[in-house]
Amino acid sequence: MLTWNLTSQVVTDLDVEKTLNCGQVFHWQKVTQGWVGAIDQKAIFLKAQLKTPNKTELFYPREKAMIVERYLALDHPLSKIRSTFPTDPTMCAAIEACAGIRIIRQPLWECLATFITSSMKQVAHIRQISLYLRAHFGSYLGEFEGAQIYSYPSIHKIAQQTEATLRAAGLGWRAKNLLQAAQQLDQGKVNLESIHGLEDDEAREKLCQLSGVGPKVANCVLLFAYERLSAVPIDVWIKRILLQNYFHGQPQPTERQLKAFAREYFGAYSGYAQQYLFHYARTLKSKR
DNA sequence: TTCCAGGCCCATG
DNA sequence: CATGGGCATGGA
């Protein structure tokens, strides 16, 4: 049973629940008072108390304060970011539904690997796969209220597996992609750290050299791990909401036209806007 | 049971 | 550049 020496601070515009459950990260577990999970190799506990409609007191381990503050992107100026969004009805509804959602800064490999395993999978199943890989190939970090906490397995650990052992995670044909990507990285064919220094297009191109990584997964990694807040992943949900709300009654745009529109129309923080639309669309469906 | 899911890859026009 | 088919699995 892990114990926590907590510190706290009052944060404006932070909804921990939505931030952890809006489809950017998939492993945090709910406990009585808050959430437990891992940031790299550190077990972390988070608790949020609402003070006013947009102010939250966030409690987190004192000795890991810097790590948590960086991970949750508490430095992102959400008010300023929101002000750059267009003000059409759909976007306004999404902003209201997504108050306090922050694009977090995830570890590179963990984010990349998770989204390689995400293609044509529902969020619930991506989570299941992530927890399986952690429990079987990650490092045990401790237990809290029955929740077992593991780190995400290293590149090398995954690279050492066989396609069969990975398929046991329910990966199906994605197992080969994950294995090959891990091996490419393990052999130094691509260096994830070095991508930090590249322009968006170069970075995207580099990521797409990895097995199982195409434009959509690359944009997820750019947005959720490389802080490229204008990167717009277009999945089935975003495509649907764009077509219904911004291309209604018009001839079907090509993928290229859709991308160009998203990047231009939603502005400098189009990745943020995209995430709000994604979560908004999913909450709408669950309500029906 | 059927439908669908945070796509990628490769082969054709 | 764009379109179409194949690919595995499990939740809803």
PDB file of C-alpha atoms (C1' of nucleotides) in Angstrom:
ATOM      1  CA  MET A   1       0.000   0.000   0.000  1.00  0.00           C
ATOM      2  CA  LEU A   2       1.604   3.209  -1.174  1.00  0.00           C
ATOM      3  CA  THR A   3       1.399   6.282   1.060  1.00  0.00           C
ATOM      4  CA  TRP A   4       1.492   9.862  -0.137  1.00  0.00           C
ATOM      5  CA  ASN A   5       3.000  13.023   1.291  1.00  0.00           C
ATOM      6  CA  LEU A   6       0.808  15.533  -0.478  1.00  0.00           C
ATOM      7  CA  THR A   7       1.146  19.147  -1.425  1.00  0.00           C
ATOM      8  CA  SER A   8      -1.525  21.210  -3.142  1.00  0.00           C
ATOM      9  CA  GLN A   9      -2.222  24.314  -5.140  1.00  0.00           C
ATOM     10  CA  VAL A  10      -5.314  26.028  -6.466  1.00  0.00           C
ATOM     11  CA  VAL A  11      -5.447  25.840 -10.245  1.00  0.00           C
ATOM     12  CA  THR A  12      -7.693  27.775 -12.624  1.00  0.00           C
ATOM     13  CA  ASP A  13      -9.290  25.788 -15.443  1.00  0.00           C
ATOM     14  CA  LEU A  14      -8.414  22.232 -14.536  1.00  0.00           C
ATOM     15  CA  ASP A  15     -10.751  19.252 -14.688  1.00  0.00           C
ATOM     16  CA  VAL A  16      -8.651  16.242 -13.756  1.00  0.00           C
ATOM     17  CA  GLU A  17     -11.386  13.730 -14.471  1.00  0.00           C
ATOM     18  CA  LYS A  18     -11.995  14.931 -17.993  1.00  0.00           C
ATOM     19  CA  THR A  19      -8.319  15.510 -18.690  1.00  0.00           C
ATOM     20  CA  LEU A  20      -7.521  11.890 -17.820  1.00  0.00           C
ATOM     21  CA  ASN A  21     -10.581  10.440 -19.559  1.00  0.00           C
ATOM     22  CA  CYS A  22     -10.942  12.432 -22.773  1.00  0.00           C
ATOM     23  CA  GLY A  23      -9.037   9.959 -24.930  1.00  0.00           C
ATOM     24  CA  GLN A  24      -5.485  11.247 -24.755  1.00  0.00           C
ATOM     25  CA  VAL A  25      -4.201   8.933 -22.001  1.00  0.00           C
ATOM     26  CA  PHE A  26      -5.609   5.546 -21.077  1.00  0.00           C
ATOM     27  CA  HIS A  27      -4.229   4.092 -17.873  1.00  0.00           C
ATOM     28  CA  TRP A  28      -5.344   6.212 -14.881  1.00  0.00           C
ATOM     29  CA  GLN A  29      -7.435   4.354 -12.332  1.00  0.00           C
ATOM     30  CA  LYS A  30     -10.164   5.834 -10.146  1.00  0.00           C
ATOM     31  CA  VAL A  31      -9.799   5.352  -6.400  1.00  0.00           C
ATOM     32  CA  THR A  32     -11.930   6.624  -3.527  1.00  0.00           C
ATOM     33  CA  GLN A  33     -10.424  10.085  -3.258  1.00  0.00           C
ATOM     34  CA  GLY A  34      -8.962  10.575  -6.714  1.00  0.00           C
ATOM     35  CA  TRP A  35      -6.840   8.799  -9.313  1.00  0.00           C
ATOM     36  CA  VAL A  36      -3.671   6.721  -9.384  1.00  0.00           C
ATOM     37  CA  GLY A  37      -1.357   6.060 -12.285  1.00  0.00           C
ATOM     38  CA  ALA A  38       2.198   6.451 -13.401  1.00  0.00           C
ATOM     39  CA  ILE A  39       4.253   9.244 -14.890  1.00  0.00           C
ATOM     40  CA  ASP A  40       7.263   7.479 -16.386  1.00  0.00           C
ATOM     41  CA  GLN A  41       8.590   5.318 -13.543  1.00  0.00           C
ATOM     42  CA  LYS A  42       6.831   7.201 -10.747  1.00  0.00           C
ATOM     43  CA  ALA A  43       3.597   6.116  -9.095  1.00  0.00           C
ATOM     44  CA  ILE A  44       1.338   9.139  -8.728  1.00  0.00           C
ATOM     45  CA  PHE A  45      -1.810  10.000  -6.778  1.00  0.00           C
ATOM     46  CA  LEU A  46      -4.037  12.911  -7.808  1.00  0.00           C
ATOM     47  CA  LYS A  47      -6.960  14.449  -5.966  1.00  0.00           C
ATOM     48  CA  ALA A  48      -9.072  17.431  -6.999  1.00  0.00           C
ATOM     49  CA  GLN A  49     -11.400  19.567  -4.886  1.00  0.00           C
ATOM     50  CA  LEU A  50     -13.621  22.069  -6.642  1.00  0.00           C
ATOM     51  CA  LYS A  51     -13.398  25.492  -4.964  1.00  0.00           C
ATOM     52  CA  THR A  52     -15.342  27.660  -7.418  1.00  0.00           C
ATOM     53  CA  PRO A  53     -16.782  26.791 -10.849  1.00  0.00           C
ATOM     54  CA  ASN A  54     -13.388  27.183 -12.472  1.00  0.00           C
ATOM     55  CA  LYS A  55     -10.917  26.855  -9.593  1.00  0.00           C
ATOM     56  CA  THR A  56      -9.733  23.486  -8.356  1.00  0.00           C
ATOM     57  CA  GLU A  57      -7.420  22.639  -5.495  1.00  0.00           C
ATOM     58  CA  LEU A  58      -5.148  19.936  -6.833  1.00  0.00           C
ATOM     59  CA  PHE A  59      -3.401  17.581  -4.365  1.00  0.00           C
ATOM     60  CA  TYR A  60      -0.388  15.572  -5.504  1.00  0.00           C
ATOM     61  CA  PRO A  61       2.806  13.991  -4.105  1.00  0.00           C
ATOM     62  CA  ARG A  62       5.088  16.697  -2.763  1.00  0.00           C
ATOM     63  CA  GLU A  63       8.314  15.015  -3.853  1.00  0.00           C
ATOM     64  CA  LYS A  64       6.975  14.675  -7.416  1.00  0.00           C
ATOM     65  CA  ALA A  65       5.484  18.138  -7.659  1.00  0.00           C
ATOM     66  CA  MET A  66       7.497  19.289 -10.658  1.00  0.00           C
ATOM     67  CA  ILE A  67       6.769  16.102 -12.565  1.00  0.00           C
ATOM     68  CA  VAL A  68       3.033  16.394 -11.994  1.00  0.00           C
ATOM     69  CA  GLU A  69       2.847  20.089 -12.801  1.00  0.00           C
ATOM     70  CA  ARG A  70       4.648  19.497 -16.068  1.00  0.00           C
ATOM     71  CA  TYR A  71       2.627  16.394 -16.971  1.00  0.00           C
ATOM     72  CA  LEU A  72      -0.715  18.111 -16.419  1.00  0.00           C
ATOM     73  CA  ALA A  73       0.488  21.196 -18.290  1.00  0.00           C
ATOM     74  CA  LEU A  74      -0.589  23.542 -15.513  1.00  0.00           C
ATOM     75  CA  ASP A  75       1.356  26.269 -17.327  1.00  0.00           C
ATOM     76  CA  HIS A  76      -0.902  26.173 -20.413  1.00  0.00           C
ATOM     77  CA  PRO A  77      -2.832  29.473 -20.613  1.00  0.00           C
ATOM     78  CA  LEU A  78      -6.272  27.955 -21.150  1.00  0.00           C
ATOM     79  CA  SER A  79      -8.116  31.261 -21.174  1.00  0.00           C
ATOM     80  CA  LYS A  80      -5.866  32.569 -23.914  1.00  0.00           C
ATOM     81  CA  ILE A  81      -6.064  29.292 -25.798  1.00  0.00           C
ATOM     82  CA  ARG A  82      -9.882  29.308 -25.720  1.00  0.00           C
ATOM     83  CA  SER A  83      -9.896  32.880 -27.004  1.00  0.00           C
ATOM     84  CA  THR A  84      -8.210  31.745 -30.225  1.00  0.00           C
ATOM     85  CA  PHE A  85     -10.987  29.273 -31.061  1.00  0.00           C
ATOM     86  CA  PRO A  86     -13.682  30.099 -33.596  1.00  0.00           C
ATOM     87  CA  THR A  87     -17.068  30.977 -32.104  1.00  0.00           C
ATOM     88  CA  ASP A  88     -19.437  28.876 -34.161  1.00  0.00           C
ATOM     89  CA  PRO A  89     -22.171  27.000 -32.242  1.00  0.00           C
ATOM     90  CA  THR A  90     -20.457  23.618 -32.386  1.00  0.00           C
ATOM     91  CA  MET A  91     -17.168  24.946 -31.052  1.00  0.00           C
ATOM     92  CA  CYS A  92     -18.908  26.938 -28.324  1.00  0.00           C
ATOM     93  CA  ALA A  93     -20.797  23.842 -27.169  1.00  0.00           C
ATOM     94  CA  ALA A  94     -17.544  21.884 -27.151  1.00  0.00           C
ATOM     95  CA  ILE A  95     -15.791  24.568 -25.115  1.00  0.00           C
ATOM     96  CA  GLU A  96     -18.552  24.441 -22.540  1.00  0.00           C
ATOM     97  CA  ALA A  97     -18.509  20.648 -22.381  1.00  0.00           C
ATOM     98  CA  CYS A  98     -14.723  20.536 -22.079  1.00  0.00           C
ATOM     99  CA  ALA A  99     -13.975  23.226 -19.513  1.00  0.00           C
ATOM    100  CA  GLY A 100     -10.739  22.383 -17.722  1.00  0.00           C
ATOM    101  CA  ILE A 101      -9.445  19.821 -20.204  1.00  0.00           C
ATOM    102  CA  ARG A 102      -5.709  20.208 -20.729  1.00  0.00           C
ATOM    103  CA  ILE A 103      -3.524  18.591 -23.362  1.00  0.00           C
ATOM    104  CA  ILE A 104      -0.999  16.823 -21.152  1.00  0.00           C
ATOM    105  CA  ARG A 105       2.698  16.177 -21.793  1.00  0.00           C
ATOM    106  CA  GLN A 106       3.120  12.428 -22.069  1.00  0.00           C
ATOM    107  CA  PRO A 107       6.324  10.406 -22.186  1.00  0.00           C
ATOM    108  CA  LEU A 108       7.291   9.967 -25.847  1.00  0.00           C
ATOM    109  CA  TRP A 109       7.457   6.219 -26.209  1.00  0.00           C
ATOM    110  CA  GLU A 110       4.442   5.549 -24.020  1.00  0.00           C
ATOM    111  CA  CYS A 111       2.316   7.907 -26.078  1.00  0.00           C
ATOM    112  CA  LEU A 112       3.611   6.576 -29.387  1.00  0.00           C
ATOM    113  CA  ALA A 113       3.146   2.938 -28.443  1.00  0.00           C
ATOM    114  CA  THR A 114      -0.316   3.517 -27.025  1.00  0.00           C
ATOM    115  CA  PHE A 115      -1.516   5.146 -30.230  1.00  0.00           C
ATOM    116  CA  ILE A 116       0.062   2.450 -32.400  1.00  0.00           C
ATOM    117  CA  THR A 117      -2.182   0.042 -30.514  1.00  0.00           C
ATOM    118  CA  SER A 118      -5.175   2.362 -30.853  1.00  0.00           C
ATOM    119  CA  SER A 119      -5.986   2.051 -34.531  1.00  0.00           C
ATOM    120  CA  MET A 120      -9.524   0.818 -35.143  1.00  0.00           C
ATOM    121  CA  LYS A 121     -10.027   0.247 -31.425  1.00  0.00           C
ATOM    122  CA  GLN A 122     -12.547   1.749 -29.047  1.00  0.00           C
ATOM    123  CA  VAL A 123     -11.218   3.835 -26.157  1.00  0.00           C
ATOM    124  CA  ALA A 124     -12.270   1.185 -23.624  1.00  0.00           C
ATOM    125  CA  HIS A 125     -10.230  -1.433 -25.412  1.00  0.00           C
ATOM    126  CA  ILE A 126      -7.175   0.786 -25.829  1.00  0.00           C
ATOM    127  CA  ARG A 127      -7.258   1.175 -22.069  1.00  0.00           C
ATOM    128  CA  GLN A 128      -7.526  -2.565 -21.581  1.00  0.00           C
ATOM    129  CA  ILE A 129      -4.543  -3.179 -23.857  1.00  0.00           C
ATOM    130  CA  SER A 130      -2.490  -0.478 -22.121  1.00  0.00           C
ATOM    131  CA  LEU A 131      -3.142  -1.945 -18.680  1.00  0.00           C
ATOM    132  CA  TYR A 132      -2.330  -5.445 -19.929  1.00  0.00           C
ATOM    133  CA  LEU A 133       0.998  -4.388 -21.440  1.00  0.00           C
ATOM    134  CA  ARG A 134       1.909  -2.518 -18.254  1.00  0.00           C
ATOM    135  CA  ALA A 135       1.013  -5.449 -15.986  1.00  0.00           C
ATOM    136  CA  HIS A 136       2.862  -8.012 -18.096  1.00  0.00           C
ATOM    137  CA  PHE A 137       5.895  -6.108 -19.372  1.00  0.00           C
ATOM    138  CA  GLY A 138       6.189  -2.969 -17.233  1.00  0.00           C
ATOM    139  CA  SER A 139       7.728  -2.398 -13.802  1.00  0.00           C
ATOM    140  CA  TYR A 140       5.639  -2.800 -10.688  1.00  0.00           C
ATOM    141  CA  LEU A 141       5.460   0.514  -8.864  1.00  0.00           C
ATOM    142  CA  GLY A 142       3.076  -0.329  -6.031  1.00  0.00           C
ATOM    143  CA  GLU A 143      -0.543  -0.701  -5.001  1.00  0.00           C
ATOM    144  CA  PHE A 144      -3.154   1.705  -3.666  1.00  0.00           C
ATOM    145  CA  GLU A 145      -6.700   0.738  -2.640  1.00  0.00           C
ATOM    146  CA  GLY A 146      -6.405  -2.410  -4.703  1.00  0.00           C
ATOM    147  CA  ALA A 147      -5.245  -0.606  -7.837  1.00  0.00           C
ATOM    148  CA  GLN A 148      -1.997  -2.083  -9.117  1.00  0.00           C
ATOM    149  CA  ILE A 149       0.308   0.516 -10.634  1.00  0.00           C
ATOM    150  CA  TYR A 150       2.851  -0.347 -13.329  1.00  0.00           C
ATOM    151  CA  SER A 151       5.057   1.731 -15.563  1.00  0.00           C
ATOM    152  CA  TYR A 152       4.665   1.446 -19.331  1.00  0.00           C
ATOM    153  CA  PRO A 153       7.101  -1.178 -20.654  1.00  0.00           C
ATOM    154  CA  SER A 154      10.353   0.133 -22.110  1.00  0.00           C
ATOM    155  CA  ILE A 155      11.189   0.150 -25.816  1.00  0.00           C
ATOM    156  CA  HIS A 156      13.726  -2.609 -25.243  1.00  0.00           C
ATOM    157  CA  LYS A 157      11.295  -4.785 -23.304  1.00  0.00           C
ATOM    158  CA  ILE A 158       8.730  -4.639 -26.100  1.00  0.00           C
ATOM    159  CA  ALA A 159      11.418  -5.112 -28.760  1.00  0.00           C
ATOM    160  CA  GLN A 160      12.403  -8.377 -27.049  1.00  0.00           C
ATOM    161  CA  GLN A 161       8.921  -9.857 -27.285  1.00  0.00           C
ATOM    162  CA  THR A 162       7.508 -12.022 -30.044  1.00  0.00           C
ATOM    163  CA  GLU A 163       4.450 -11.176 -32.066  1.00  0.00           C
ATOM    164  CA  ALA A 164       2.652 -14.016 -30.277  1.00  0.00           C
ATOM    165  CA  THR A 165       3.298 -12.740 -26.754  1.00  0.00           C
ATOM    166  CA  LEU A 166       2.055  -9.314 -27.789  1.00  0.00           C
ATOM    167  CA  ARG A 167      -1.007 -10.737 -29.505  1.00  0.00           C
ATOM    168  CA  ALA A 168      -1.984 -12.172 -26.129  1.00  0.00           C
ATOM    169  CA  ALA A 169      -2.751  -8.582 -25.145  1.00  0.00           C
ATOM    170  CA  GLY A 170      -5.609  -8.586 -27.635  1.00  0.00           C
ATOM    171  CA  LEU A 171      -3.637  -6.564 -30.162  1.00  0.00           C
ATOM    172  CA  GLY A 172      -4.537  -8.590 -33.234  1.00  0.00           C
ATOM    173  CA  TRP A 173      -2.685  -7.375 -36.317  1.00  0.00           C
ATOM    174  CA  ARG A 174      -1.402  -4.360 -34.357  1.00  0.00           C
ATOM    175  CA  ALA A 175       1.021  -6.664 -32.535  1.00  0.00           C
ATOM    176  CA  LYS A 176       3.382  -6.713 -35.497  1.00  0.00           C
ATOM    177  CA  ASN A 177       3.289  -2.920 -35.771  1.00  0.00           C
ATOM    178  CA  LEU A 178       4.091  -2.418 -32.091  1.00  0.00           C
ATOM    179  CA  LEU A 179       6.875  -4.998 -32.178  1.00  0.00           C
ATOM    180  CA  GLN A 180       8.456  -3.583 -35.335  1.00  0.00           C
ATOM    181  CA  ALA A 181       8.257  -0.005 -34.119  1.00  0.00           C
ATOM    182  CA  ALA A 182       9.923  -0.982 -30.843  1.00  0.00           C
ATOM    183  CA  GLN A 183      12.661  -2.809 -32.754  1.00  0.00           C
ATOM    184  CA  GLN A 184      13.239   0.157 -35.080  1.00  0.00           C
ATOM    185  CA  LEU A 185      13.682   2.409 -32.057  1.00  0.00           C
ATOM    186  CA  ASP A 186      15.731  -0.125 -30.115  1.00  0.00           C
ATOM    187  CA  GLN A 187      18.111  -0.381 -33.067  1.00  0.00           C
ATOM    188  CA  GLY A 188      18.435   3.373 -33.221  1.00  0.00           C
ATOM    189  CA  LYS A 189      16.835   3.752 -36.654  1.00  0.00           C
ATOM    190  CA  VAL A 190      14.730   6.557 -35.234  1.00  0.00           C
ATOM    191  CA  ASN A 191      15.487   8.600 -32.122  1.00  0.00           C
ATOM    192  CA  LEU A 192      12.404   9.940 -30.407  1.00  0.00           C
ATOM    193  CA  GLU A 193      14.269  12.569 -28.387  1.00  0.00           C
ATOM    194  CA  SER A 194      15.858  14.060 -31.495  1.00  0.00           C
ATOM    195  CA  ILE A 195      12.429  14.713 -32.973  1.00  0.00           C
ATOM    196  CA  HIS A 196      11.932  17.491 -30.433  1.00  0.00           C
ATOM    197  CA  GLY A 197      14.208  19.681 -32.522  1.00  0.00           C
ATOM    198  CA  LEU A 198      12.400  19.193 -35.822  1.00  0.00           C
ATOM    199  CA  GLU A 199       9.767  21.349 -37.470  1.00  0.00           C
ATOM    200  CA  ASP A 200       6.250  19.906 -37.416  1.00  0.00           C
ATOM    201  CA  ASP A 201       6.334  18.504 -40.952  1.00  0.00           C
ATOM    202  CA  GLU A 202       9.774  16.941 -40.520  1.00  0.00           C
ATOM    203  CA  ALA A 203       8.774  15.507 -37.159  1.00  0.00           C
ATOM    204  CA  ARG A 204       5.616  14.007 -38.648  1.00  0.00           C
ATOM    205  CA  GLU A 205       7.569  12.517 -41.517  1.00  0.00           C
ATOM    206  CA  LYS A 206      10.080  10.983 -39.100  1.00  0.00           C
ATOM    207  CA  LEU A 207       7.383   9.437 -36.938  1.00  0.00           C
ATOM    208  CA  CYS A 208       5.694   8.004 -40.033  1.00  0.00           C
ATOM    209  CA  GLN A 209       8.839   5.962 -40.720  1.00  0.00           C
ATOM    210  CA  LEU A 210       7.830   3.776 -37.789  1.00  0.00           C
ATOM    211  CA  SER A 211       5.706   0.698 -38.327  1.00  0.00           C
ATOM    212  CA  GLY A 212       2.039   1.318 -37.671  1.00  0.00           C
ATOM    213  CA  VAL A 213       2.434   5.084 -37.652  1.00  0.00           C
ATOM    214  CA  GLY A 214       0.533   7.092 -40.243  1.00  0.00           C
ATOM    215  CA  PRO A 215      -0.634  10.707 -40.311  1.00  0.00           C
ATOM    216  CA  LYS A 216      -3.285  10.271 -37.628  1.00  0.00           C
ATOM    217  CA  VAL A 217      -1.127   8.461 -35.056  1.00  0.00           C
ATOM    218  CA  ALA A 218       1.768  10.816 -35.780  1.00  0.00           C
ATOM    219  CA  ASN A 219      -0.439  13.817 -35.082  1.00  0.00           C
ATOM    220  CA  CYS A 220      -1.625  12.281 -31.809  1.00  0.00           C
ATOM    221  CA  VAL A 221       1.984  11.848 -30.719  1.00  0.00           C
ATOM    222  CA  LEU A 222       2.926  15.338 -31.861  1.00  0.00           C
ATOM    223  CA  LEU A 223       0.002  16.785 -29.923  1.00  0.00           C
ATOM    224  CA  PHE A 224       0.074  14.666 -26.763  1.00  0.00           C
ATOM    225  CA  ALA A 225       3.832  14.158 -26.362  1.00  0.00           C
ATOM    226  CA  TYR A 226       5.708  16.787 -28.376  1.00  0.00           C
ATOM    227  CA  GLU A 227       3.601  19.796 -27.365  1.00  0.00           C
ATOM    228  CA  ARG A 228       2.694  20.601 -30.976  1.00  0.00           C
ATOM    229  CA  LEU A 229      -0.614  22.167 -30.020  1.00  0.00           C
ATOM    230  CA  SER A 230      -1.612  22.855 -33.610  1.00  0.00           C
ATOM    231  CA  ALA A 231      -1.359  19.208 -34.684  1.00  0.00           C
ATOM    232  CA  VAL A 232      -4.804  17.893 -35.618  1.00  0.00           C
ATOM    233  CA  PRO A 233      -5.378  14.133 -35.568  1.00  0.00           C
ATOM    234  CA  ILE A 234      -8.380  13.334 -37.757  1.00  0.00           C
ATOM    235  CA  ASP A 235     -10.065  10.104 -36.711  1.00  0.00           C
ATOM    236  CA  VAL A 236     -13.567   8.839 -37.432  1.00  0.00           C
ATOM    237  CA  TRP A 237     -15.078  11.065 -34.720  1.00  0.00           C
ATOM    238  CA  ILE A 238     -13.420  14.276 -35.876  1.00  0.00           C
ATOM    239  CA  LYS A 239     -14.161  13.485 -39.492  1.00  0.00           C
ATOM    240  CA  ARG A 240     -17.808  12.924 -38.640  1.00  0.00           C
ATOM    241  CA  ILE A 241     -18.158  16.147 -36.662  1.00  0.00           C
ATOM    242  CA  LEU A 242     -16.353  18.181 -39.320  1.00  0.00           C
ATOM    243  CA  LEU A 243     -18.520  16.818 -42.125  1.00  0.00           C
ATOM    244  CA  GLN A 244     -21.770  17.270 -40.208  1.00  0.00           C
ATOM    245  CA  ASN A 245     -21.077  20.730 -38.823  1.00  0.00           C
ATOM    246  CA  TYR A 246     -18.694  22.433 -41.230  1.00  0.00           C
ATOM    247  CA  PHE A 247     -19.313  20.749 -44.601  1.00  0.00           C
ATOM    248  CA  HIS A 248     -23.035  20.123 -44.317  1.00  0.00           C
ATOM    249  CA  GLY A 249     -24.724  20.162 -47.710  1.00  0.00           C
ATOM    250  CA  GLN A 250     -21.420  20.512 -49.497  1.00  0.00           C
ATOM    251  CA  PRO A 251     -19.696  17.954 -51.698  1.00  0.00           C
ATOM    252  CA  GLN A 252     -17.546  15.495 -49.778  1.00  0.00           C
ATOM    253  CA  PRO A 253     -14.103  17.059 -49.219  1.00  0.00           C
ATOM    254  CA  THR A 254     -10.964  14.985 -49.712  1.00  0.00           C
ATOM    255  CA  GLU A 255      -8.780  14.080 -46.740  1.00  0.00           C
ATOM    256  CA  ARG A 256      -6.333  16.753 -47.765  1.00  0.00           C
ATOM    257  CA  GLN A 257      -9.014  19.418 -47.872  1.00  0.00           C
ATOM    258  CA  LEU A 258     -10.308  18.305 -44.488  1.00  0.00           C
ATOM    259  CA  LYS A 259      -6.852  18.619 -42.943  1.00  0.00           C
ATOM    260  CA  ALA A 260      -6.247  22.017 -44.459  1.00  0.00           C
ATOM    261  CA  PHE A 261      -9.594  23.258 -43.192  1.00  0.00           C
ATOM    262  CA  ALA A 262      -9.027  21.971 -39.653  1.00  0.00           C
ATOM    263  CA  ARG A 263      -5.593  23.479 -39.374  1.00  0.00           C
ATOM    264  CA  GLU A 264      -6.675  26.865 -40.754  1.00  0.00           C
ATOM    265  CA  TYR A 265     -10.135  27.258 -39.290  1.00  0.00           C
ATOM    266  CA  PHE A 266      -9.359  26.295 -35.697  1.00  0.00           C
ATOM    267  CA  GLY A 267      -6.233  28.412 -35.459  1.00  0.00           C
ATOM    268  CA  ALA A 268      -2.905  28.280 -33.642  1.00  0.00           C
ATOM    269  CA  TYR A 269      -4.235  25.824 -31.064  1.00  0.00           C
ATOM    270  CA  SER A 270      -6.165  23.671 -33.516  1.00  0.00           C
ATOM    271  CA  GLY A 271      -4.965  20.543 -31.719  1.00  0.00           C
ATOM    272  CA  TYR A 272      -6.603  21.749 -28.539  1.00  0.00           C
ATOM    273  CA  ALA A 273      -9.800  22.626 -30.409  1.00  0.00           C
ATOM    274  CA  GLN A 274      -9.765  19.202 -32.032  1.00  0.00           C
ATOM    275  CA  GLN A 275      -9.534  17.504 -28.618  1.00  0.00           C
ATOM    276  CA  TYR A 276     -12.480  19.495 -27.328  1.00  0.00           C
ATOM    277  CA  LEU A 277     -14.527  18.508 -30.370  1.00  0.00           C
ATOM    278  CA  PHE A 278     -13.518  14.876 -29.953  1.00  0.00           C
ATOM    279  CA  HIS A 279     -14.573  14.721 -26.326  1.00  0.00           C
ATOM    280  CA  TYR A 280     -17.729  16.721 -26.970  1.00  0.00           C
ATOM    281  CA  ALA A 281     -18.806  14.367 -29.756  1.00  0.00           C
ATOM    282  CA  ARG A 282     -18.249  11.331 -27.570  1.00  0.00           C
ATOM    283  CA  THR A 283     -20.171  12.766 -24.619  1.00  0.00           C
ATOM    284  CA  LEU A 284     -23.086  13.539 -26.935  1.00  0.00           C
ATOM    285  CA  LYS A 285     -23.263   9.943 -28.058  1.00  0.00           C
ATOM    286  CA  SER A 286     -23.072   8.521 -24.540  1.00  0.00           C
ATOM    287  CA  LYS A 287     -25.989  10.709 -23.477  1.00  0.00           C
ATOM    288  CA  ARG A 288     -28.222   9.184 -26.116  1.00  0.00           C
TER     289      ARG A 288
ATOM    290  C1'  DT B   1     -25.933 -10.926 -33.650  1.00  0.00           C
ATOM    291  C1'  DT B   2     -24.388  -7.101 -35.877  1.00  0.00           C
ATOM    292  C1'  DC B   3     -22.046  -2.930 -35.831  1.00  0.00           C
ATOM    293  C1'  DC B   4     -18.148  -0.206 -35.079  1.00  0.00           C
ATOM    294  C1'  DA B   5     -13.861   1.479 -33.205  1.00  0.00           C
ATOM    295  C1'  DG B   6      -8.791   7.977 -32.000  1.00  0.00           C
ATOM    296  C1'  DG B   7      -5.944   3.635 -39.092  1.00  0.00           C
ATOM    297  C1'  DC B   8      -2.273   1.778 -41.702  1.00  0.00           C
ATOM    298  C1'  DC B   9      -0.591  -0.275 -45.818  1.00  0.00           C
ATOM    299  C1'  DC B  10      -0.558  -1.503 -50.363  1.00  0.00           C
ATOM    300  C1'  DA B  11      -2.421  -1.925 -54.935  1.00  0.00           C
ATOM    301  C1'  DT B  12      -4.841   0.555 -58.614  1.00  0.00           C
ATOM    302  C1'  DG B  13      -6.660   4.522 -61.448  1.00  0.00           C
TER     303       DG B  13
ATOM    304  C1'  DC C   1      -3.285  12.537 -55.511  1.00  0.00           C
ATOM    305  C1'  DA C   2      -7.458   9.627 -54.432  1.00  0.00           C
ATOM    306  C1'  DT C   3      -9.907   5.565 -53.618  1.00  0.00           C
ATOM    307  C1'  DG C   4     -10.805   0.614 -52.052  1.00  0.00           C
ATOM    308  C1'  DG C   5      -9.980  -3.679 -49.648  1.00  0.00           C
ATOM    309  C1'  DG C   6      -7.854  -6.248 -45.977  1.00  0.00           C
ATOM    310  C1'  DC C   7      -6.695  -6.585 -41.507  1.00  0.00           C
ATOM    311  C1'  DA C   8      -8.200  -8.912 -35.630  1.00  0.00           C
ATOM    312  C1'  DT C   9     -10.513  -8.038 -31.567  1.00  0.00           C
ATOM    313  C1'  DG C  10     -14.035  -7.093 -28.201  1.00  0.00           C
ATOM    314  C1'  DG C  11     -17.385  -3.620 -26.209  1.00  0.00           C
ATOM    315  C1'  DA C  12     -21.958  -1.967 -26.869  1.00  0.00           C
TER     316       DA C  12
END
